[in-house]
C-alpha cells in the first residue's frame, strides 16, 4: 500500500510531486512542524502539540490557515488512509510558494503537509537496556523554542553521534550546561533522588512529552526540580533519560565514557516509563491525552 500524504487540500501518494519548487519551506526552511505520537489510533497529547504549532507559527508571523477542528479532521483522515494505529504524525506548515526573495510574500497562502507512518511501540526489554549518548557543542540558533524545520545543526549532531556508535547527542552550551538532545529533552536524577530537567526557555524546545512527564512524575510523588545542569553533573548522575514524542521516555545509561548508575535503566526512570505506558494505554486511548 503506498503511503498517502495530505498536501494543501489533497490526499496524494507520498512519492507524487506535490509541493512547488519555490516553496519557502524548501528554499529558506521558512517553516515550522510538529511530530505527534499515535497510540491506539489516537494522536497523543494532540492539544498541546497543536498549541505549540500555533505558537511556533505565531513566532514566525504565520496565521492559522484553518480551524483546529478542520486540522484535527485532516490528521484523522491521514491516519485512516494509511491504516495507522501505532505510529507518528508529521505536520509541516510553510509560508507557501513565491518567487525566491527573503521578504515575506504579500499574497501567498501557507502550505500544509501532513504525513503519517507506522512505528512499533518500544519493547520494554529494549527500554530497560537504555541508550548511550555523546556530548557535543550546541551549535544552534537562539530560538530553539520555535519548532523550526531548520534542523541542520541537529541532524549533523545526530549523525556525528551515530557515526561514533552512540544513539544520540546531548548538546552542551558554551557555559557547560546541557541544553537538550538533538531531538529530545534531557533529564537526570541526582544522588539525592531529585528529578531534574532544564526550565523552558528559548534555549530548548518546550517538549510536549516533557510536560506530560513532569505531570506524571508529580502523580508518582517524585521530587522534581526545574533547573539547568552541567555535563559534569549529568555524568555523575544516578539516572538519566530523554523524552520525545517518538522515543517517549528512554533511559540514558552512558554519556560518553561515563556509565550512569549501574549501566541499566534506574528505578525512577522505569517507574516513569511504566506510568507513561499506562497513560498511553488508558488516557490516550480514551482520547484524554493532553488533558492537564
Ligand atoms: N523532536 N527537543 C528537540 C530539539 C526536539 O526536536 C524534540 C522533538 C524535543 C521533544 O519534544 P516532544 O516531546 O514534544 O516531542 C525536544 C521530534 C520528535 C522530532 O523532531 O522528531
PDB file of C-alpha atoms and ligand atoms in Angstrom:
ATOM      1  CA  UNK A   1       0.000   0.000   0.000  1.00  0.00           C
ATOM      2  CA  UNK A   2       1.531   3.334  -0.967  1.00  0.00           C
ATOM      3  CA  UNK A   3       1.588   5.932   1.780  1.00  0.00           C
ATOM      4  CA  UNK A   4      -0.784   8.867   1.429  1.00  0.00           C
ATOM      5  CA  UNK A   5       0.073  12.443   2.379  1.00  0.00           C
ATOM      6  CA  UNK A   6      -2.168  15.458   2.787  1.00  0.00           C
ATOM      7  CA  UNK A   7      -0.770  18.391   0.784  1.00  0.00           C
ATOM      8  CA  UNK A   8      -2.673  21.646   0.501  1.00  0.00           C
ATOM      9  CA  UNK A   9      -6.171  20.208   0.333  1.00  0.00           C
ATOM     10  CA  UNK A  10      -5.398  16.977  -1.499  1.00  0.00           C
ATOM     11  CA  UNK A  11      -4.598  13.430  -0.426  1.00  0.00           C
ATOM     12  CA  UNK A  12      -1.784  12.206  -2.650  1.00  0.00           C
ATOM     13  CA  UNK A  13       0.651   9.272  -2.811  1.00  0.00           C
ATOM     14  CA  UNK A  14       3.729  10.328  -0.839  1.00  0.00           C
ATOM     15  CA  UNK A  15       6.008   9.900  -3.871  1.00  0.00           C
ATOM     16  CA  UNK A  16       3.913  12.203  -6.056  1.00  0.00           C
ATOM     17  CA  UNK A  17       5.469  15.657  -6.580  1.00  0.00           C
ATOM     18  CA  UNK A  18       3.017  17.973  -4.868  1.00  0.00           C
ATOM     19  CA  UNK A  19       4.976  20.852  -3.307  1.00  0.00           C
ATOM     20  CA  UNK A  20       6.135  23.676  -5.549  1.00  0.00           C
ATOM     21  CA  UNK A  21       9.848  24.078  -6.244  1.00  0.00           C
ATOM     22  CA  UNK A  22       9.696  27.635  -4.912  1.00  0.00           C
ATOM     23  CA  UNK A  23       8.001  26.682  -1.665  1.00  0.00           C
ATOM     24  CA  UNK A  24       9.699  28.738   1.043  1.00  0.00           C
ATOM     25  CA  UNK A  25       9.911  25.683   3.285  1.00  0.00           C
ATOM     26  CA  UNK A  26      12.226  24.119   0.705  1.00  0.00           C
ATOM     27  CA  UNK A  27      14.223  27.239  -0.148  1.00  0.00           C
ATOM     28  CA  UNK A  28      14.538  29.032   3.205  1.00  0.00           C
ATOM     29  CA  UNK A  29      13.400  26.496   5.839  1.00  0.00           C
ATOM     30  CA  UNK A  30      10.698  29.171   6.340  1.00  0.00           C
ATOM     31  CA  UNK A  31       8.558  26.592   8.034  1.00  0.00           C
ATOM     32  CA  UNK A  32       7.581  25.001  11.341  1.00  0.00           C
ATOM     33  CA  UNK A  33       6.484  21.473  12.212  1.00  0.00           C
ATOM     34  CA  UNK A  34       5.181  19.014  14.779  1.00  0.00           C
ATOM     35  CA  UNK A  35       5.695  15.306  15.393  1.00  0.00           C
ATOM     36  CA  UNK A  36       2.843  13.627  17.265  1.00  0.00           C
ATOM     37  CA  UNK A  37       2.884  10.094  18.656  1.00  0.00           C
ATOM     38  CA  UNK A  38      -0.068   7.935  17.626  1.00  0.00           C
ATOM     39  CA  UNK A  39      -1.150   5.261  20.081  1.00  0.00           C
ATOM     40  CA  UNK A  40      -4.199   3.054  19.686  1.00  0.00           C
ATOM     41  CA  UNK A  41      -5.215   5.083  16.628  1.00  0.00           C
ATOM     42  CA  UNK A  42      -5.247   8.369  18.583  1.00  0.00           C
ATOM     43  CA  UNK A  43      -2.844  11.307  18.399  1.00  0.00           C
ATOM     44  CA  UNK A  44      -1.244  11.523  21.868  1.00  0.00           C
ATOM     45  CA  UNK A  45      -1.235  14.943  23.571  1.00  0.00           C
ATOM     46  CA  UNK A  46      -2.862  16.382  20.459  1.00  0.00           C
ATOM     47  CA  UNK A  47      -3.985  19.676  22.008  1.00  0.00           C
ATOM     48  CA  UNK A  48      -0.570  20.675  23.416  1.00  0.00           C
ATOM     49  CA  UNK A  49       1.068  19.745  20.106  1.00  0.00           C
ATOM     50  CA  UNK A  50      -1.403  21.909  18.183  1.00  0.00           C
ATOM     51  CA  UNK A  51      -0.950  24.691  20.768  1.00  0.00           C
ATOM     52  CA  UNK A  52       2.799  24.546  20.181  1.00  0.00           C
ATOM     53  CA  UNK A  53       2.337  24.524  16.387  1.00  0.00           C
ATOM     54  CA  UNK A  54       0.202  27.664  16.673  1.00  0.00           C
ATOM     55  CA  UNK A  55       2.794  29.251  18.913  1.00  0.00           C
ATOM     56  CA  UNK A  56       5.652  28.414  16.500  1.00  0.00           C
ATOM     57  CA  UNK A  57       3.567  29.817  13.644  1.00  0.00           C
ATOM     58  CA  UNK A  58       2.852  32.986  15.633  1.00  0.00           C
ATOM     59  CA  UNK A  59       6.566  33.447  16.386  1.00  0.00           C
ATOM     60  CA  UNK A  60       7.338  33.438  12.644  1.00  0.00           C
ATOM     61  CA  UNK A  61       4.280  35.607  11.844  1.00  0.00           C
ATOM     62  CA  UNK A  62       2.121  32.955  10.218  1.00  0.00           C
ATOM     63  CA  UNK A  63      -1.624  32.983  10.930  1.00  0.00           C
ATOM     64  CA  UNK A  64      -3.505  29.656  11.236  1.00  0.00           C
ATOM     65  CA  UNK A  65      -4.758  28.697   7.780  1.00  0.00           C
ATOM     66  CA  UNK A  66      -7.734  26.718   9.105  1.00  0.00           C
ATOM     67  CA  UNK A  67      -9.644  25.991  12.289  1.00  0.00           C
ATOM     68  CA  UNK A  68      -8.238  23.492  14.761  1.00  0.00           C
ATOM     69  CA  UNK A  69     -11.298  21.332  14.154  1.00  0.00           C
ATOM     70  CA  UNK A  70     -10.532  21.148  10.428  1.00  0.00           C
ATOM     71  CA  UNK A  71      -6.885  20.380  11.126  1.00  0.00           C
ATOM     72  CA  UNK A  72      -7.813  17.564  13.524  1.00  0.00           C
ATOM     73  CA  UNK A  73     -10.087  16.097  10.880  1.00  0.00           C
ATOM     74  CA  UNK A  74      -7.191  16.052   8.406  1.00  0.00           C
ATOM     75  CA  UNK A  75      -4.955  14.293  10.959  1.00  0.00           C
ATOM     76  CA  UNK A  76      -7.585  11.603  11.438  1.00  0.00           C
ATOM     77  CA  UNK A  77      -8.088  11.179   7.695  1.00  0.00           C
ATOM     78  CA  UNK A  78      -4.347  10.770   7.142  1.00  0.00           C
ATOM     79  CA  UNK A  79      -4.243   8.130   9.890  1.00  0.00           C
ATOM     80  CA  UNK A  80      -7.236   6.312   8.433  1.00  0.00           C
ATOM     81  CA  UNK A  81      -5.995   6.409   4.843  1.00  0.00           C
ATOM     82  CA  UNK A  82      -2.648   4.982   5.945  1.00  0.00           C
ATOM     83  CA  UNK A  83      -4.295   2.498   8.350  1.00  0.00           C
ATOM     84  CA  UNK A  84      -2.091   3.585  11.227  1.00  0.00           C
ATOM     85  CA  UNK A  85      -2.821   2.500  14.760  1.00  0.00           C
ATOM     86  CA  UNK A  86       0.611   2.976  16.342  1.00  0.00           C
ATOM     87  CA  UNK A  87       2.970   5.438  14.737  1.00  0.00           C
ATOM     88  CA  UNK A  88       3.751   9.081  14.168  1.00  0.00           C
ATOM     89  CA  UNK A  89       2.020  12.041  12.577  1.00  0.00           C
ATOM     90  CA  UNK A  90       4.170  14.723  10.943  1.00  0.00           C
ATOM     91  CA  UNK A  91       2.706  18.179  10.259  1.00  0.00           C
ATOM     92  CA  UNK A  92       4.566  20.931   8.459  1.00  0.00           C
ATOM     93  CA  UNK A  93       3.411  24.464   7.735  1.00  0.00           C
ATOM     94  CA  UNK A  94       5.461  26.637   5.377  1.00  0.00           C
ATOM     95  CA  UNK A  95       4.982  30.258   4.365  1.00  0.00           C
ATOM     96  CA  UNK A  96       3.997  28.931   0.935  1.00  0.00           C
ATOM     97  CA  UNK A  97       5.362  29.221  -2.593  1.00  0.00           C
ATOM     98  CA  UNK A  98       6.554  32.513  -4.087  1.00  0.00           C
ATOM     99  CA  UNK A  99       9.431  33.711  -6.304  1.00  0.00           C
ATOM    100  CA  UNK A 100      12.581  33.400  -4.192  1.00  0.00           C
ATOM    101  CA  UNK A 101      13.006  36.546  -2.122  1.00  0.00           C
ATOM    102  CA  UNK A 102      13.733  36.696   1.624  1.00  0.00           C
ATOM    103  CA  UNK A 103      10.965  39.296   2.191  1.00  0.00           C
ATOM    104  CA  UNK A 104       7.604  37.783   3.158  1.00  0.00           C
ATOM    105  CA  UNK A 105       5.361  37.455   0.082  1.00  0.00           C
ATOM    106  CA  UNK A 106       2.175  39.541   0.478  1.00  0.00           C
ATOM    107  CA  UNK A 107      -0.446  37.296  -1.091  1.00  0.00           C
ATOM    108  CA  UNK A 108       0.793  33.740  -0.589  1.00  0.00           C
ATOM    109  CA  UNK A 109      -1.154  31.054   1.239  1.00  0.00           C
ATOM    110  CA  UNK A 110       0.784  28.867   3.710  1.00  0.00           C
ATOM    111  CA  UNK A 111       1.389  25.261   2.663  1.00  0.00           C
ATOM    112  CA  UNK A 112       0.228  22.459   4.943  1.00  0.00           C
ATOM    113  CA  UNK A 113       1.697  18.975   4.664  1.00  0.00           C
ATOM    114  CA  UNK A 114       0.652  16.031   6.852  1.00  0.00           C
ATOM    115  CA  UNK A 115       2.181  12.560   6.703  1.00  0.00           C
ATOM    116  CA  UNK A 116       1.981   9.538   8.960  1.00  0.00           C
ATOM    117  CA  UNK A 117       3.984   6.413   9.395  1.00  0.00           C
ATOM    118  CA  UNK A 118       3.791   3.240  11.381  1.00  0.00           C
ATOM    119  CA  UNK A 119       6.073   2.750  14.370  1.00  0.00           C
ATOM    120  CA  UNK A 120       6.153  -0.299  16.584  1.00  0.00           C
ATOM    121  CA  UNK A 121       5.762   0.578  20.279  1.00  0.00           C
ATOM    122  CA  UNK A 122       9.078   0.271  22.168  1.00  0.00           C
ATOM    123  CA  UNK A 123       9.800  -3.150  23.622  1.00  0.00           C
ATOM    124  CA  UNK A 124      10.051  -2.901  27.463  1.00  0.00           C
ATOM    125  CA  UNK A 125      13.204  -5.085  27.445  1.00  0.00           C
ATOM    126  CA  UNK A 126      14.966  -2.772  24.972  1.00  0.00           C
ATOM    127  CA  UNK A 127      13.800   0.159  27.051  1.00  0.00           C
ATOM    128  CA  UNK A 128      15.467  -1.231  30.179  1.00  0.00           C
ATOM    129  CA  UNK A 129      18.781  -1.591  28.273  1.00  0.00           C
ATOM    130  CA  UNK A 130      18.826   2.145  27.662  1.00  0.00           C
ATOM    131  CA  UNK A 131      20.982   4.067  25.180  1.00  0.00           C
ATOM    132  CA  UNK A 132      24.349   5.825  25.138  1.00  0.00           C
ATOM    133  CA  UNK A 133      24.693   9.495  24.209  1.00  0.00           C
ATOM    134  CA  UNK A 134      27.703  11.639  23.385  1.00  0.00           C
ATOM    135  CA  UNK A 135      28.100  15.272  24.400  1.00  0.00           C
ATOM    136  CA  UNK A 136      28.535  17.711  21.509  1.00  0.00           C
ATOM    137  CA  UNK A 137      28.598  21.515  21.360  1.00  0.00           C
ATOM    138  CA  UNK A 138      25.205  23.119  20.831  1.00  0.00           C
ATOM    139  CA  UNK A 139      25.677  24.991  17.546  1.00  0.00           C
ATOM    140  CA  UNK A 140      22.033  26.041  17.119  1.00  0.00           C
ATOM    141  CA  UNK A 141      20.423  29.486  16.971  1.00  0.00           C
ATOM    142  CA  UNK A 142      18.974  31.348  19.964  1.00  0.00           C
ATOM    143  CA  UNK A 143      15.295  30.500  19.343  1.00  0.00           C
ATOM    144  CA  UNK A 144      15.203  26.742  19.870  1.00  0.00           C
ATOM    145  CA  UNK A 145      11.734  27.193  21.406  1.00  0.00           C
ATOM    146  CA  UNK A 146      10.397  27.605  17.846  1.00  0.00           C
ATOM    147  CA  UNK A 147       9.922  24.159  16.289  1.00  0.00           C
ATOM    148  CA  UNK A 148      11.554  25.177  13.018  1.00  0.00           C
ATOM    149  CA  UNK A 149      12.432  22.736  10.238  1.00  0.00           C
ATOM    150  CA  UNK A 150      15.880  24.395  10.056  1.00  0.00           C
ATOM    151  CA  UNK A 151      17.420  21.335  11.712  1.00  0.00           C
ATOM    152  CA  UNK A 152      20.882  21.246  10.153  1.00  0.00           C
ATOM    153  CA  UNK A 153      22.801  21.545  13.469  1.00  0.00           C
ATOM    154  CA  UNK A 154      20.504  18.896  14.995  1.00  0.00           C
ATOM    155  CA  UNK A 155      20.928  16.381  12.184  1.00  0.00           C
ATOM    156  CA  UNK A 156      24.691  16.947  11.958  1.00  0.00           C
ATOM    157  CA  UNK A 157      24.954  16.275  15.705  1.00  0.00           C
ATOM    158  CA  UNK A 158      22.760  13.170  15.398  1.00  0.00           C
ATOM    159  CA  UNK A 159      24.855  11.787  12.540  1.00  0.00           C
ATOM    160  CA  UNK A 160      28.121  12.547  14.350  1.00  0.00           C
ATOM    161  CA  UNK A 161      26.745  10.651  17.359  1.00  0.00           C
ATOM    162  CA  UNK A 162      25.637   7.694  15.218  1.00  0.00           C
ATOM    163  CA  UNK A 163      28.975   7.566  13.390  1.00  0.00           C
ATOM    164  CA  UNK A 164      30.750   7.366  16.765  1.00  0.00           C
ATOM    165  CA  UNK A 165      28.495   4.482  17.865  1.00  0.00           C
ATOM    166  CA  UNK A 166      26.105   6.466  20.085  1.00  0.00           C
ATOM    167  CA  UNK A 167      22.332   6.613  19.910  1.00  0.00           C
ATOM    168  CA  UNK A 168      22.195  10.396  20.062  1.00  0.00           C
ATOM    169  CA  UNK A 169      23.929  13.593  21.116  1.00  0.00           C
ATOM    170  CA  UNK A 170      23.281  15.698  24.193  1.00  0.00           C
ATOM    171  CA  UNK A 171      24.008  19.276  23.263  1.00  0.00           C
ATOM    172  CA  UNK A 172      26.097  21.434  25.591  1.00  0.00           C
ATOM    173  CA  UNK A 173      26.195  25.228  25.612  1.00  0.00           C
ATOM    174  CA  UNK A 174      29.340  27.364  25.920  1.00  0.00           C
ATOM    175  CA  UNK A 175      28.525  27.645  29.651  1.00  0.00           C
ATOM    176  CA  UNK A 176      28.993  23.874  30.078  1.00  0.00           C
ATOM    177  CA  UNK A 177      25.276  23.331  30.692  1.00  0.00           C
ATOM    178  CA  UNK A 178      23.337  20.637  28.852  1.00  0.00           C
ATOM    179  CA  UNK A 179      20.614  22.209  26.706  1.00  0.00           C
ATOM    180  CA  UNK A 180      18.814  19.133  25.316  1.00  0.00           C
ATOM    181  CA  UNK A 181      19.185  16.180  22.957  1.00  0.00           C
ATOM    182  CA  UNK A 182      19.353  16.598  19.172  1.00  0.00           C
ATOM    183  CA  UNK A 183      15.619  15.763  19.050  1.00  0.00           C
ATOM    184  CA  UNK A 184      14.646  15.259  22.686  1.00  0.00           C
ATOM    185  CA  UNK A 185      14.715  16.816  26.150  1.00  0.00           C
ATOM    186  CA  UNK A 186      17.392  15.761  28.667  1.00  0.00           C
ATOM    187  CA  UNK A 187      16.779  14.657  32.269  1.00  0.00           C
ATOM    188  CA  UNK A 188      18.844  13.419  35.201  1.00  0.00           C
ATOM    189  CA  UNK A 189      18.220  12.040  38.673  1.00  0.00           C
ATOM    190  CA  UNK A 190      20.709  13.393  41.227  1.00  0.00           C
ATOM    191  CA  UNK A 191      22.390  11.465  44.049  1.00  0.00           C
ATOM    192  CA  UNK A 192      19.729  12.994  46.354  1.00  0.00           C
ATOM    193  CA  UNK A 193      16.961  11.478  44.212  1.00  0.00           C
ATOM    194  CA  UNK A 194      15.775  14.739  42.637  1.00  0.00           C
ATOM    195  CA  UNK A 195      14.459  14.543  39.104  1.00  0.00           C
ATOM    196  CA  UNK A 196      15.977  17.466  37.170  1.00  0.00           C
ATOM    197  CA  UNK A 197      15.322  18.948  33.751  1.00  0.00           C
ATOM    198  CA  UNK A 198      16.172  22.324  32.301  1.00  0.00           C
ATOM    199  CA  UNK A 199      13.462  25.010  32.527  1.00  0.00           C
ATOM    200  CA  UNK A 200      11.652  26.018  29.335  1.00  0.00           C
ATOM    201  CA  UNK A 201      13.427  28.945  27.670  1.00  0.00           C
ATOM    202  CA  UNK A 202      14.457  29.947  24.141  1.00  0.00           C
ATOM    203  CA  UNK A 203      17.476  27.605  24.591  1.00  0.00           C
ATOM    204  CA  UNK A 204      15.337  24.455  24.328  1.00  0.00           C
ATOM    205  CA  UNK A 205      12.179  23.140  22.759  1.00  0.00           C
ATOM    206  CA  UNK A 206       9.334  23.021  25.263  1.00  0.00           C
ATOM    207  CA  UNK A 207       8.750  19.299  24.768  1.00  0.00           C
ATOM    208  CA  UNK A 208       5.190  18.064  24.985  1.00  0.00           C
ATOM    209  CA  UNK A 209       6.433  14.716  26.335  1.00  0.00           C
ATOM    210  CA  UNK A 210       8.481  16.745  28.833  1.00  0.00           C
ATOM    211  CA  UNK A 211       5.312  18.408  30.126  1.00  0.00           C
ATOM    212  CA  UNK A 212       3.490  15.076  30.333  1.00  0.00           C
ATOM    213  CA  UNK A 213       6.474  13.501  32.133  1.00  0.00           C
ATOM    214  CA  UNK A 214       6.528  16.384  34.647  1.00  0.00           C
ATOM    215  CA  UNK A 215       2.842  15.782  35.350  1.00  0.00           C
ATOM    216  CA  UNK A 216       3.271  12.005  35.681  1.00  0.00           C
ATOM    217  CA  UNK A 217       6.322  12.461  37.952  1.00  0.00           C
ATOM    218  CA  UNK A 218       4.108  14.657  40.136  1.00  0.00           C
ATOM    219  CA  UNK A 219       1.490  11.896  40.280  1.00  0.00           C
ATOM    220  CA  UNK A 220       4.242   9.480  41.325  1.00  0.00           C
ATOM    221  CA  UNK A 221       5.357  11.985  44.008  1.00  0.00           C
ATOM    222  CA  UNK A 222       8.878  12.069  42.586  1.00  0.00           C
ATOM    223  CA  UNK A 223      10.724  15.181  43.848  1.00  0.00           C
ATOM    224  CA  UNK A 224      11.143  17.400  40.777  1.00  0.00           C
ATOM    225  CA  UNK A 225      13.412  20.396  40.251  1.00  0.00           C
ATOM    226  CA  UNK A 226      13.430  22.508  37.099  1.00  0.00           C
ATOM    227  CA  UNK A 227      16.965  23.874  36.737  1.00  0.00           C
ATOM    228  CA  UNK A 228      19.880  23.718  34.307  1.00  0.00           C
ATOM    229  CA  UNK A 229      22.532  21.039  34.907  1.00  0.00           C
ATOM    230  CA  UNK A 230      26.102  20.765  33.684  1.00  0.00           C
ATOM    231  CA  UNK A 231      27.601  17.974  31.624  1.00  0.00           C
ATOM    232  CA  UNK A 232      29.777  17.069  34.650  1.00  0.00           C
ATOM    233  CA  UNK A 233      26.669  16.772  36.836  1.00  0.00           C
ATOM    234  CA  UNK A 234      24.927  14.624  34.205  1.00  0.00           C
ATOM    235  CA  UNK A 235      27.915  12.273  34.017  1.00  0.00           C
ATOM    236  CA  UNK A 236      27.825  11.848  37.797  1.00  0.00           C
ATOM    237  CA  UNK A 237      24.025  11.420  37.914  1.00  0.00           C
ATOM    238  CA  UNK A 238      22.331   8.387  39.442  1.00  0.00           C
ATOM    239  CA  UNK A 239      19.979   8.063  36.472  1.00  0.00           C
ATOM    240  CA  UNK A 240      19.439   9.837  33.156  1.00  0.00           C
ATOM    241  CA  UNK A 241      16.861   9.682  30.407  1.00  0.00           C
ATOM    242  CA  UNK A 242      15.489  11.593  27.449  1.00  0.00           C
ATOM    243  CA  UNK A 243      11.942  12.363  26.344  1.00  0.00           C
ATOM    244  CA  UNK A 244      10.372  12.972  22.936  1.00  0.00           C
ATOM    245  CA  UNK A 245       7.170  12.122  21.120  1.00  0.00           C
ATOM    246  CA  UNK A 246       8.853   9.307  19.204  1.00  0.00           C
ATOM    247  CA  UNK A 247      11.152   7.910  21.930  1.00  0.00           C
ATOM    248  CA  UNK A 248       8.680   8.632  24.788  1.00  0.00           C
ATOM    249  CA  UNK A 249      10.787   8.089  27.964  1.00  0.00           C
ATOM    250  CA  UNK A 250      14.120   6.496  27.047  1.00  0.00           C
ATOM    251  CA  UNK A 251      16.818   5.638  29.643  1.00  0.00           C
ATOM    252  CA  UNK A 252      20.319   7.017  29.027  1.00  0.00           C
ATOM    253  CA  UNK A 253      22.884   4.663  30.548  1.00  0.00           C
ATOM    254  CA  UNK A 254      26.147   6.175  29.238  1.00  0.00           C
ATOM    255  CA  UNK A 255      27.270   9.716  28.497  1.00  0.00           C
ATOM    256  CA  UNK A 256      30.496   9.313  26.530  1.00  0.00           C
ATOM    257  CA  UNK A 257      32.836   7.308  28.794  1.00  0.00           C
ATOM    258  CA  UNK A 258      30.733   7.835  31.924  1.00  0.00           C
ATOM    259  CA  UNK A 259      28.438   4.977  32.938  1.00  0.00           C
ATOM    260  CA  UNK A 260      25.258   6.264  34.580  1.00  0.00           C
ATOM    261  CA  UNK A 261      24.268   4.397  37.753  1.00  0.00           C
ATOM    262  CA  UNK A 262      24.864   0.680  37.217  1.00  0.00           C
ATOM    263  CA  UNK A 263      24.606   0.983  33.418  1.00  0.00           C
ATOM    264  CA  UNK A 264      20.942  -0.044  33.281  1.00  0.00           C
ATOM    265  CA  UNK A 265      17.749   1.978  33.466  1.00  0.00           C
ATOM    266  CA  UNK A 266      17.309   3.213  37.039  1.00  0.00           C
ATOM    267  CA  UNK A 267      14.248   2.588  39.241  1.00  0.00           C
ATOM    268  CA  UNK A 268      12.851   6.088  38.965  1.00  0.00           C
ATOM    269  CA  UNK A 269      13.194   6.085  35.163  1.00  0.00           C
ATOM    270  CA  UNK A 270      11.476   2.690  34.992  1.00  0.00           C
ATOM    271  CA  UNK A 271       8.653   3.929  37.226  1.00  0.00           C
ATOM    272  CA  UNK A 272       8.132   6.873  34.897  1.00  0.00           C
ATOM    273  CA  UNK A 273       8.219   4.626  31.810  1.00  0.00           C
ATOM    274  CA  UNK A 274       5.610   2.361  33.398  1.00  0.00           C
ATOM    275  CA  UNK A 275       3.411   5.315  34.271  1.00  0.00           C
ATOM    276  CA  UNK A 276       3.801   6.758  30.775  1.00  0.00           C
ATOM    277  CA  UNK A 277       2.802   3.448  29.185  1.00  0.00           C
ATOM    278  CA  UNK A 278      -0.263   3.305  31.424  1.00  0.00           C
ATOM    279  CA  UNK A 279      -1.049   6.879  30.348  1.00  0.00           C
ATOM    280  CA  UNK A 280      -0.801   5.828  26.686  1.00  0.00           C
ATOM    281  CA  UNK A 281      -2.982   2.777  27.063  1.00  0.00           C
ATOM    282  CA  UNK A 282      -5.670   4.394  29.238  1.00  0.00           C
ATOM    283  CA  UNK A 283      -5.860   8.150  28.806  1.00  0.00           C
ATOM    284  CA  UNK A 284      -4.584   8.362  25.254  1.00  0.00           C
ATOM    285  CA  UNK A 285      -6.805   5.537  24.036  1.00  0.00           C
ATOM    286  CA  UNK A 286      -9.783   7.199  25.696  1.00  0.00           C
ATOM    287  CA  UNK A 287      -8.982  10.412  23.826  1.00  0.00           C
ATOM    288  CA  UNK A 288      -7.992  12.141  27.053  1.00  0.00           C
ATOM    289  CA  UNK A 289      -4.350  12.624  26.085  1.00  0.00           C
ATOM    290  CA  UNK A 290      -3.186  16.143  26.744  1.00  0.00           C
ATOM    291  CA  UNK A 291      -5.781  16.819  29.403  1.00  0.00           C
ATOM    292  CA  UNK A 292      -3.935  18.742  32.100  1.00  0.00           C
TER     293      UNK A 292
HETATM  294  N1  LIG B   1      11.613  16.045  18.300  1.00  0.00           N
HETATM  295  N2  LIG B   1      13.955  18.969  21.695  1.00  0.00           N
HETATM  296  C1  LIG B   1      14.106  18.903  20.364  1.00  0.00           C
HETATM  297  C2  LIG B   1      15.247  19.638  19.736  1.00  0.00           C
HETATM  298  C3  LIG B   1      13.213  18.149  19.576  1.00  0.00           C
HETATM  299  O1  LIG B   1      13.356  18.102  18.251  1.00  0.00           O
HETATM  300  C4  LIG B   1      12.167  17.449  20.216  1.00  0.00           C
HETATM  301  C5  LIG B   1      11.165  16.643  19.444  1.00  0.00           C
HETATM  302  C6  LIG B   1      12.062  17.530  21.616  1.00  0.00           C
HETATM  303  C7  LIG B   1      10.975  16.796  22.377  1.00  0.00           C
HETATM  304  O2  LIG B   1       9.722  17.358  22.134  1.00  0.00           O
HETATM  305  P1  LIG B   1       8.393  16.484  22.167  1.00  0.00           P
HETATM  306  O3  LIG B   1       8.372  15.810  23.480  1.00  0.00           O
HETATM  307  O4  LIG B   1       7.315  17.472  22.018  1.00  0.00           O
HETATM  308  O5  LIG B   1       8.476  15.507  21.031  1.00  0.00           O
HETATM  309  C8  LIG B   1      12.963  18.308  22.323  1.00  0.00           C
HETATM  310  C9  LIG B   1      10.661  15.386  17.448  1.00  0.00           C
HETATM  311  C10 LIG B   1      10.167  14.108  17.992  1.00  0.00           C
HETATM  312  C11 LIG B   1      11.280  15.249  16.084  1.00  0.00           C
HETATM  313  O6  LIG B   1      11.797  16.245  15.601  1.00  0.00           O
HETATM  314  O7  LIG B   1      11.221  14.174  15.507  1.00  0.00           O
END
